[in-house]
Amino acid sequence: DKGNHRHFMQKEIYEQPVVVAQTLRSYLSRIDARVSLPIPEFDLGAIRRVTIVACGTSYYAGMVAKYWFEQFARVPVDLDFASEFRYRAPVMEDGGLALFISQSGETADTLAALRHARGEGQKIAVVVNVPSSTMARESDLLLPTHAGPEIGVASTKAFACQLAVLAALAANLARAKGRLSPEEERDIVRHLEETPAALNAALANDPAIEAMAHVIAGARDVLYLGRGTDYPLALEGALKLKEISYIHAEGYAAGEMKHGPIALIDENVPVIVIAPSGPLFEKTVSNMQEVQARGGKVVLISDAEGIAQAGEGCLATIEMPKVHPLIAPLVYAVPVQLLAYHVAVAKGTDVDQPRNLAKSVTVE
Ligand code: M6R
């Protein structure tokens, strides 16, 4: 049931504040301000390396997690698409954790990779949205997302809930490694608890995004740029746009532009820049200005501070709430989802059932 929404995708985008709160409730303990995961049958503190494997949007959630695990727990992380991982003879030492992320828990490539990692002596953790799925049954540590059924082929609320779980896992791993003080953990819990309200504030941009969608709908190519954890979001934004609006889009690490892709820039290529104010802002803005100097039309997604500093000369700006960097990837997912959604609606494509795609990909 779509309720009063036009499409399941729109309904699922709007459900995010509620389902993220729901997911966080089972991973945060308010009383002692700690993250609390199901107790694994193995010692998290003994993990020396994490291998993250997934496909599509779930892979981009994994890419955000790589930044977090390395930053907070100082554990080295390998990350791969399931379809590549399985066939590249990956090196996995004993005592490693292999982490599989999947909305459906049935994606054939990811499942094959899981079984391969099991054969290589890895502990298996899964982040899945379907608790009765095959991946859930074959795991040593089951970390469910509580997004509820996701019907739209384009994954939205599952991604947000995956990030919520992965942030909790990062904090738990950091604590197990002796890298997180109780004060730091309390801060992480506090920031995560701010997410649902920040998601609501992000959703308030819907009319502004809808109003500019026709400009993007007329483009043949669109670029998305970000740095740090906003880089996976740039990739995710491009994937969303491609799959439902059929417009060619690419996500790039902002600093990579000058190594090739900037040659594509002219006044016909809109460039979506994802840049919350913070430590990486200046650098991203200088990449953005390189684009503008070549006639590129920029849509800047930032907070009031960032827009005041760099919004001039942009085709459009989308003003996000000011959030802690930890939760920024969850919150900044909303405008890229809404943009893809409204562009697809403007183009009249089948938003919930895009051509050539299935919700669950059960062939390798
Ligand atoms: O069910 P999974 O999370 O394993 O699915 C992985 C991808 O097929 C999926 O995320 C796909 O990329 C989405 N359609 C993206 O919106």
GROMACS .gro file of C-alpha atoms and ligand atoms in nm:
model
  380
    1ASP     CA    1   0.000   0.000   0.000
    2LYS     CA    2   0.148   0.333  -0.110
    3GLY     CA    3  -0.066   0.534   0.131
    4ASN     CA    4  -0.093   0.887  -0.003
    5HIS     CA    5   0.229   0.856  -0.199
    6ARG     CA    6   0.248   0.830  -0.573
    7HIS     CA    7   0.517   0.562  -0.576
    8PHE     CA    8   0.664   0.311  -0.334
    9MET     CA    9   1.001   0.478  -0.376
   10GLN     CA   10   0.860   0.809  -0.254
   11LYS     CA   11   0.688   0.638   0.039
   12GLU     CA   12   1.010   0.460   0.132
   13ILE     CA   13   1.215   0.780   0.115
   14TYR     CA   14   0.967   0.939   0.354
   15GLU     CA   15   0.974   0.642   0.591
   16GLN     CA   16   1.343   0.692   0.663
   17PRO     CA   17   1.317   0.896   0.985
   18VAL     CA   18   1.091   0.629   1.137
   19VAL     CA   19   1.274   0.318   1.018
   20VAL     CA   20   1.617   0.456   1.105
   21ALA     CA   21   1.490   0.535   1.457
   22GLN     CA   22   1.349   0.182   1.473
   23THR     CA   23   1.679   0.030   1.361
   24LEU     CA   24   1.884   0.241   1.599
   25ARG     CA   25   1.661   0.142   1.890
   26SER     CA   26   1.785  -0.214   1.866
   27TYR     CA   27   2.153  -0.112   1.846
   28LEU     CA   28   2.178   0.168   2.100
   29SER     CA   29   2.131   0.142   2.470
   30ARG     CA   30   2.001   0.479   2.586
   31ILE     CA   31   2.043   0.407   2.956
   32ASP     CA   32   2.418   0.358   2.954
   33ALA     CA   33   2.480   0.554   2.629
   34ARG     CA   34   2.647   0.258   2.461
   35VAL     CA   35   2.606   0.073   2.138
   36SER     CA   36   2.479  -0.279   2.193
   37LEU     CA   37   2.509  -0.544   1.925
   38PRO     CA   38   2.394  -0.906   1.946
   39ILE     CA   39   2.683  -1.089   2.115
   40PRO     CA   40   2.884  -1.269   1.846
   41GLU     CA   41   3.014  -1.622   1.906
   42PHE     CA   42   3.363  -1.489   1.845
   43ASP     CA   43   3.575  -1.214   1.997
   44LEU     CA   44   3.535  -0.891   1.801
   45GLY     CA   45   3.849  -0.758   1.967
   46ALA     CA   46   4.054  -1.033   1.802
   47ILE     CA   47   3.952  -0.930   1.449
   48ARG     CA   48   4.259  -0.818   1.256
   49ARG     CA   49   4.106  -0.748   0.918
   50VAL     CA   50   3.758  -0.692   0.780
   51THR     CA   51   3.651  -0.786   0.427
   52ILE     CA   52   3.332  -0.612   0.316
   53VAL     CA   53   3.145  -0.755   0.017
   54ALA     CA   54   2.817  -0.646  -0.142
   55CYS     CA   55   2.652  -0.527  -0.465
   56GLY     CA   56   2.495  -0.204  -0.582
   57THR     CA   57   2.363   0.030  -0.318
   58SER     CA   58   2.458  -0.214  -0.042
   59TYR     CA   59   2.816  -0.193  -0.170
   60TYR     CA   60   2.811   0.186  -0.129
   61ALA     CA   61   2.692   0.143   0.230
   62GLY     CA   62   2.993  -0.087   0.270
   63MET     CA   63   3.219   0.181   0.128
   64VAL     CA   64   3.101   0.430   0.391
   65ALA     CA   65   3.163   0.160   0.654
   66LYS     CA   66   3.521   0.117   0.534
   67TYR     CA   67   3.591   0.481   0.620
   68TRP     CA   68   3.430   0.436   0.962
   69PHE     CA   69   3.598   0.105   1.056
   70GLU     CA   70   3.937   0.241   0.964
   71GLN     CA   71   3.883   0.575   1.136
   72PHE     CA   72   3.729   0.450   1.461
   73ALA     CA   73   3.861   0.097   1.507
   74ARG     CA   74   4.187   0.132   1.308
   75VAL     CA   75   4.115  -0.206   1.150
   76PRO     CA   76   4.224  -0.249   0.788
   77VAL     CA   77   3.930  -0.305   0.555
   78ASP     CA   78   3.909  -0.469   0.214
   79LEU     CA   79   3.605  -0.382   0.008
   80ASP     CA   80   3.481  -0.547  -0.306
   81PHE     CA   81   3.186  -0.601  -0.533
   82ALA     CA   82   3.065  -0.956  -0.474
   83SER     CA   83   3.097  -1.041  -0.842
   84GLU     CA   84   3.466  -0.941  -0.841
   85PHE     CA   85   3.559  -1.074  -0.498
   86ARG     CA   86   3.455  -1.430  -0.569
   87TYR     CA   87   3.678  -1.466  -0.875
   88ARG     CA   88   3.992  -1.269  -0.789
   89ALA     CA   89   4.157  -1.510  -0.543
   90PRO     CA   90   4.128  -1.268  -0.250
   91VAL     CA   91   4.375  -1.315   0.034
   92MET     CA   92   4.204  -1.374   0.367
   93GLU     CA   93   4.404  -1.456   0.675
   94ASP     CA   94   4.273  -1.662   0.964
   95GLY     CA   95   4.101  -1.451   1.222
   96GLY     CA   96   3.937  -1.221   0.970
   97LEU     CA   97   3.581  -1.100   0.965
   98ALA     CA   98   3.392  -1.107   0.636
   99LEU     CA   99   3.095  -0.872   0.631
  100PHE     CA  100   2.816  -0.907   0.375
  101ILE     CA  101   2.557  -0.635   0.324
  102SER     CA  102   2.232  -0.706   0.143
  103GLN     CA  103   1.878  -0.576   0.157
  104SER     CA  104   1.728  -0.901   0.029
  105GLY     CA  105   1.979  -1.143   0.180
  106GLU     CA  106   1.942  -1.344  -0.143
  107THR     CA  107   2.164  -1.170  -0.401
  108ALA     CA  108   2.338  -1.458  -0.578
  109ASP     CA  109   2.680  -1.295  -0.612
  110THR     CA  110   2.688  -1.191  -0.248
  111LEU     CA  111   2.576  -1.533  -0.130
  112ALA     CA  112   2.842  -1.707  -0.340
  113ALA     CA  113   3.101  -1.471  -0.190
  114LEU     CA  114   2.976  -1.548   0.161
  115ARG     CA  115   3.016  -1.922   0.107
  116HIS     CA  116   3.362  -1.869  -0.040
  117ALA     CA  117   3.470  -1.662   0.263
  118ARG     CA  118   3.333  -1.928   0.497
  119GLY     CA  119   3.549  -2.183   0.315
  120GLU     CA  120   3.848  -1.955   0.376
  121GLY     CA  121   3.794  -1.965   0.752
  122GLN     CA  122   3.642  -1.620   0.795
  123LYS     CA  123   3.386  -1.530   1.060
  124ILE     CA  124   3.070  -1.428   0.877
  125ALA     CA  125   2.870  -1.120   0.971
  126VAL     CA  126   2.568  -1.010   0.767
  127VAL     CA  127   2.366  -0.690   0.756
  128VAL     CA  128   2.035  -0.789   0.596
  129ASN     CA  129   1.683  -0.651   0.584
  130VAL     CA  130   1.510  -0.987   0.548
  131PRO     CA  131   1.575  -1.183   0.869
  132SER     CA  132   1.452  -1.512   0.721
  133SER     CA  133   1.687  -1.483   0.420
  134THR     CA  134   1.954  -1.734   0.318
  135MET     CA  135   2.237  -1.499   0.416
  136ALA     CA  136   2.084  -1.449   0.761
  137ARG     CA  137   2.071  -1.826   0.812
  138GLU     CA  138   2.432  -1.873   0.703
  139SER     CA  139   2.585  -1.607   0.929
  140ASP     CA  140   2.777  -1.619   1.257
  141LEU     CA  141   2.666  -1.268   1.345
  142LEU     CA  142   2.328  -1.147   1.220
  143LEU     CA  143   2.277  -0.772   1.219
  144PRO     CA  144   1.926  -0.704   1.091
  145THR     CA  145   1.813  -0.371   0.954
  146HIS     CA  146   1.457  -0.288   1.051
  147ALA     CA  147   1.357  -0.097   0.738
  148GLY     CA  148   1.047  -0.310   0.675
  149PRO     CA  149   0.969  -0.445   0.329
  150GLU     CA  150   1.129  -0.239   0.052
  151ILE     CA  151   0.922  -0.259  -0.268
  152GLY     CA  152   1.076   0.004  -0.498
  153VAL     CA  153   1.356  -0.144  -0.706
  154ALA     CA  154   1.569   0.158  -0.617
  155SER     CA  155   1.697   0.097  -0.266
  156THR     CA  156   1.646   0.392  -0.030
  157LYS     CA  157   1.537   0.318   0.324
  158ALA     CA  158   1.737  -0.005   0.333
  159PHE     CA  159   2.053   0.197   0.260
  160ALA     CA  160   1.983   0.440   0.546
  161CYS     CA  161   1.923   0.152   0.787
  162GLN     CA  162   2.235  -0.030   0.668
  163LEU     CA  163   2.438   0.280   0.750
  164ALA     CA  164   2.278   0.302   1.096
  165VAL     CA  165   2.375  -0.059   1.172
  166LEU     CA  166   2.724  -0.018   1.027
  167ALA     CA  167   2.788   0.292   1.240
  168ALA     CA  168   2.691   0.092   1.550
  169LEU     CA  169   2.917  -0.193   1.437
  170ALA     CA  170   3.206   0.049   1.382
  171ALA     CA  171   3.167   0.183   1.735
  172ASN     CA  172   3.140  -0.167   1.879
  173LEU     CA  173   3.450  -0.282   1.694
  174ALA     CA  174   3.637   0.029   1.811
  175ARG     CA  175   3.541  -0.041   2.172
  176ALA     CA  176   3.641  -0.408   2.142
  177LYS     CA  177   3.977  -0.290   2.007
  178GLY     CA  178   4.025  -0.057   2.303
  179ARG     CA  179   4.005   0.247   2.075
  180LEU     CA  180   3.691   0.410   2.209
  181SER     CA  181   3.658   0.578   2.547
  182PRO     CA  182   3.318   0.581   2.721
  183GLU     CA  183   3.298   0.956   2.647
  184GLU     CA  184   3.363   0.901   2.277
  185GLU     CA  185   3.106   0.625   2.271
  186ARG     CA  186   2.852   0.850   2.442
  187ASP     CA  187   2.913   1.113   2.172
  188ILE     CA  188   2.862   0.860   1.894
  189VAL     CA  189   2.535   0.745   2.051
  190ARG     CA  190   2.422   1.105   2.088
  191HIS     CA  191   2.498   1.189   1.725
  192LEU     CA  192   2.324   0.876   1.599
  193GLU     CA  193   2.019   0.967   1.802
  194GLU     CA  194   2.006   1.300   1.619
  195THR     CA  195   1.964   1.122   1.286
  196PRO     CA  196   1.582   1.090   1.265
  197ALA     CA  197   1.529   1.464   1.325
  198ALA     CA  198   1.803   1.548   1.074
  199LEU     CA  199   1.639   1.317   0.818
  200ASN     CA  200   1.313   1.506   0.866
  201ALA     CA  201   1.493   1.836   0.811
  202ALA     CA  202   1.652   1.694   0.495
  203LEU     CA  203   1.309   1.587   0.365
  204ALA     CA  204   1.191   1.948   0.394
  205ASN     CA  205   1.396   2.013   0.077
  206ASP     CA  206   1.153   1.808  -0.127
  207PRO     CA  207   0.969   2.101  -0.293
  208ALA     CA  208   1.295   2.278  -0.380
  209ILE     CA  209   1.438   1.961  -0.533
  210GLU     CA  210   1.117   1.894  -0.725
  211ALA     CA  211   1.129   2.248  -0.863
  212MET     CA  212   1.476   2.203  -1.010
  213ALA     CA  213   1.426   1.845  -1.134
  214HIS     CA  214   1.323   1.953  -1.485
  215VAL     CA  215   1.668   2.109  -1.541
  216ILE     CA  216   1.840   1.780  -1.462
  217ALA     CA  217   1.575   1.587  -1.657
  218GLY     CA  218   1.691   1.765  -1.973
  219ALA     CA  219   2.055   1.662  -1.931
  220ARG     CA  220   2.223   1.376  -2.113
  221ASP     CA  221   2.497   1.328  -1.853
  222VAL     CA  222   2.523   1.424  -1.486
  223LEU     CA  223   2.825   1.410  -1.256
  224TYR     CA  224   2.819   1.369  -0.877
  225LEU     CA  225   3.120   1.469  -0.668
  226GLY     CA  226   3.212   1.412  -0.304
  227ARG     CA  227   3.509   1.344  -0.077
  228GLY     CA  228   3.552   1.110   0.218
  229THR     CA  229   3.220   0.944   0.306
  230ASP     CA  230   3.051   1.177   0.058
  231TYR     CA  231   3.234   0.997  -0.222
  232PRO     CA  232   3.029   0.676  -0.180
  233LEU     CA  233   2.725   0.903  -0.169
  234ALA     CA  234   2.823   1.054  -0.503
  235LEU     CA  235   2.839   0.701  -0.643
  236GLU     CA  236   2.504   0.620  -0.486
  237GLY     CA  237   2.346   0.938  -0.625
  238ALA     CA  238   2.467   0.850  -0.974
  239LEU     CA  239   2.339   0.492  -0.943
  240LYS     CA  240   1.995   0.614  -0.831
  241LEU     CA  241   1.970   0.856  -1.122
  242LYS     CA  242   2.084   0.598  -1.379
  243GLU     CA  243   1.855   0.323  -1.268
  244ILE     CA  244   1.528   0.513  -1.252
  245SER     CA  245   1.567   0.809  -1.493
  246TYR     CA  246   1.797   0.638  -1.748
  247ILE     CA  247   2.019   0.946  -1.758
  248HIS     CA  248   2.387   0.867  -1.777
  249ALA     CA  249   2.551   0.964  -1.448
  250GLU     CA  250   2.889   0.914  -1.284
  251GLY     CA  251   3.006   0.956  -0.929
  252TYR     CA  252   3.363   1.073  -0.874
  253ALA     CA  253   3.588   1.145  -0.584
  254ALA     CA  254   3.602   1.527  -0.614
  255GLY     CA  255   3.982   1.531  -0.622
  256GLU     CA  256   3.990   1.293  -0.919
  257MET     CA  257   3.817   1.539  -1.152
  258LYS     CA  258   4.138   1.703  -1.260
  259HIS     CA  259   4.284   1.363  -1.355
  260GLY     CA  260   4.050   1.317  -1.647
  261PRO     CA  261   3.677   1.362  -1.605
  262ILE     CA  262   3.694   1.741  -1.600
  263ALA     CA  263   3.738   1.714  -1.977
  264LEU     CA  264   3.369   1.624  -1.993
  265ILE     CA  265   3.258   1.951  -1.841
  266ASP     CA  266   3.063   2.206  -2.038
  267GLU     CA  267   2.743   2.400  -1.977
  268ASN     CA  268   2.533   2.096  -2.062
  269VAL     CA  269   2.663   1.870  -1.783
  270PRO     CA  270   2.509   1.943  -1.443
  271VAL     CA  271   2.743   1.862  -1.154
  272ILE     CA  272   2.596   1.770  -0.818
  273VAL     CA  273   2.842   1.851  -0.540
  274ILE     CA  274   2.786   1.685  -0.201
  275ALA     CA  275   2.981   1.891   0.050
  276PRO     CA  276   2.877   1.943   0.411
  277SER     CA  277   3.084   2.213   0.585
  278GLY     CA  278   3.371   2.055   0.778
  279PRO     CA  279   3.732   1.947   0.736
  280LEU     CA  280   3.703   1.840   0.369
  281PHE     CA  281   3.486   2.132   0.258
  282GLU     CA  282   3.756   2.370   0.131
  283LYS     CA  283   3.916   2.105  -0.084
  284THR     CA  284   3.587   1.997  -0.238
  285VAL     CA  285   3.496   2.359  -0.305
  286SER     CA  286   3.818   2.418  -0.493
  287ASN     CA  287   3.735   2.116  -0.713
  288MET     CA  288   3.388   2.262  -0.758
  289GLN     CA  289   3.534   2.597  -0.864
  290GLU     CA  290   3.750   2.423  -1.124
  291VAL     CA  291   3.427   2.286  -1.268
  292GLN     CA  292   3.257   2.628  -1.260
  293ALA     CA  293   3.555   2.791  -1.430
  294ARG     CA  294   3.488   2.557  -1.726
  295GLY     CA  295   3.124   2.654  -1.752
  296GLY     CA  296   2.990   2.360  -1.546
  297LYS     CA  297   2.651   2.412  -1.382
  298VAL     CA  298   2.676   2.317  -1.016
  299VAL     CA  299   2.408   2.208  -0.773
  300LEU     CA  300   2.563   2.241  -0.428
  301ILE     CA  301   2.423   2.027  -0.147
  302SER     CA  302   2.556   2.167   0.180
  303ASP     CA  303   2.448   2.331   0.506
  304ALA     CA  304   2.385   2.703   0.562
  305GLU     CA  305   2.749   2.764   0.646
  306GLY     CA  306   2.874   2.588   0.332
  307ILE     CA  307   2.622   2.761   0.110
  308ALA     CA  308   2.709   3.104   0.253
  309GLN     CA  309   3.073   3.034   0.176
  310ALA     CA  310   3.048   2.879  -0.168
  311GLY     CA  311   2.690   2.893  -0.297
  312GLU     CA  312   2.735   3.196  -0.518
  313GLY     CA  313   2.742   3.118  -0.887
  314CYS     CA  314   2.573   2.781  -0.843
  315LEU     CA  315   2.281   2.677  -1.059
  316ALA     CA  316   2.101   2.577  -0.737
  317THR     CA  317   2.177   2.508  -0.373
  318ILE     CA  318   2.008   2.260  -0.143
  319GLU     CA  319   2.030   2.358   0.220
  320MET     CA  320   2.076   2.072   0.459
  321PRO     CA  321   2.067   2.079   0.838
  322LYS     CA  322   2.407   2.113   1.006
  323VAL     CA  323   2.497   1.761   1.118
  324HIS     CA  324   2.789   1.578   1.272
  325PRO     CA  325   3.017   1.419   1.005
  326LEU     CA  326   2.933   1.072   1.138
  327ILE     CA  327   2.567   1.097   1.041
  328ALA     CA  328   2.617   1.311   0.731
  329PRO     CA  329   2.609   1.011   0.492
  330LEU     CA  330   2.268   0.907   0.624
  331VAL     CA  331   2.125   1.256   0.600
  332TYR     CA  332   2.279   1.354   0.265
  333ALA     CA  333   2.138   1.037   0.106
  334VAL     CA  334   1.794   1.201   0.119
  335PRO     CA  335   1.851   1.482  -0.136
  336VAL     CA  336   2.021   1.250  -0.385
  337GLN     CA  337   1.730   1.006  -0.357
  338LEU     CA  338   1.474   1.284  -0.397
  339LEU     CA  339   1.660   1.427  -0.694
  340ALA     CA  340   1.663   1.093  -0.877
  341TYR     CA  341   1.298   1.043  -0.788
  342HIS     CA  342   1.175   1.378  -0.918
  343VAL     CA  343   1.386   1.360  -1.233
  344ALA     CA  344   1.239   1.017  -1.308
  345VAL     CA  345   0.886   1.146  -1.246
  346ALA     CA  346   0.957   1.446  -1.472
  347LYS     CA  347   1.074   1.206  -1.743
  348GLY     CA  348   0.773   0.982  -1.694
  349THR     CA  349   0.966   0.659  -1.639
  350ASP     CA  350   0.838   0.366  -1.434
  351VAL     CA  351   0.991   0.467  -1.101
  352ASP     CA  352   0.916   0.155  -0.899
  353GLN     CA  353   0.983  -0.094  -1.180
  354PRO     CA  354   1.263   0.048  -1.395
  355ARG     CA  355   1.333  -0.133  -1.720
  356ASN     CA  356   1.578  -0.427  -1.722
  357LEU     CA  357   1.597  -0.446  -1.341
  358ALA     CA  358   1.466  -0.680  -1.072
  359LYS     CA  359   1.440  -0.613  -0.700
  360SER     CA  360   1.643  -0.914  -0.612
  361VAL     CA  361   1.918  -1.041  -0.841
  362THR     CA  362   1.933  -1.416  -0.792
  363VAL     CA  363   2.160  -1.505  -1.084
  364GLU     CA  364   2.539  -1.464  -1.080
  365M6R     O1  365   1.941  -0.707  -0.198
  365M6R     P1  366   2.080  -0.648  -0.213
  365M6R     O2  367   2.106  -0.537  -0.121
  365M6R     O3  368   2.186  -0.755  -0.206
  365M6R     O4  369   2.083  -0.590  -0.360
  365M6R     C1  370   2.200  -0.534  -0.413
  365M6R     C2  371   2.173  -0.454  -0.538
  365M6R     O5  372   2.115  -0.536  -0.638
  365M6R     C3  373   2.081  -0.335  -0.512
  365M6R     O6  374   2.130  -0.251  -0.411
  365M6R     C4  375   2.062  -0.251  -0.640
  365M6R     O7  376   2.183  -0.192  -0.676
  365M6R     C5  377   1.953  -0.146  -0.619
  365M6R     N1  378   1.854  -0.157  -0.723
  365M6R     C6  379   2.005  -0.005  -0.616
  365M6R     O8  380   1.904   0.088  -0.596
   0.00000   0.00000   0.00000
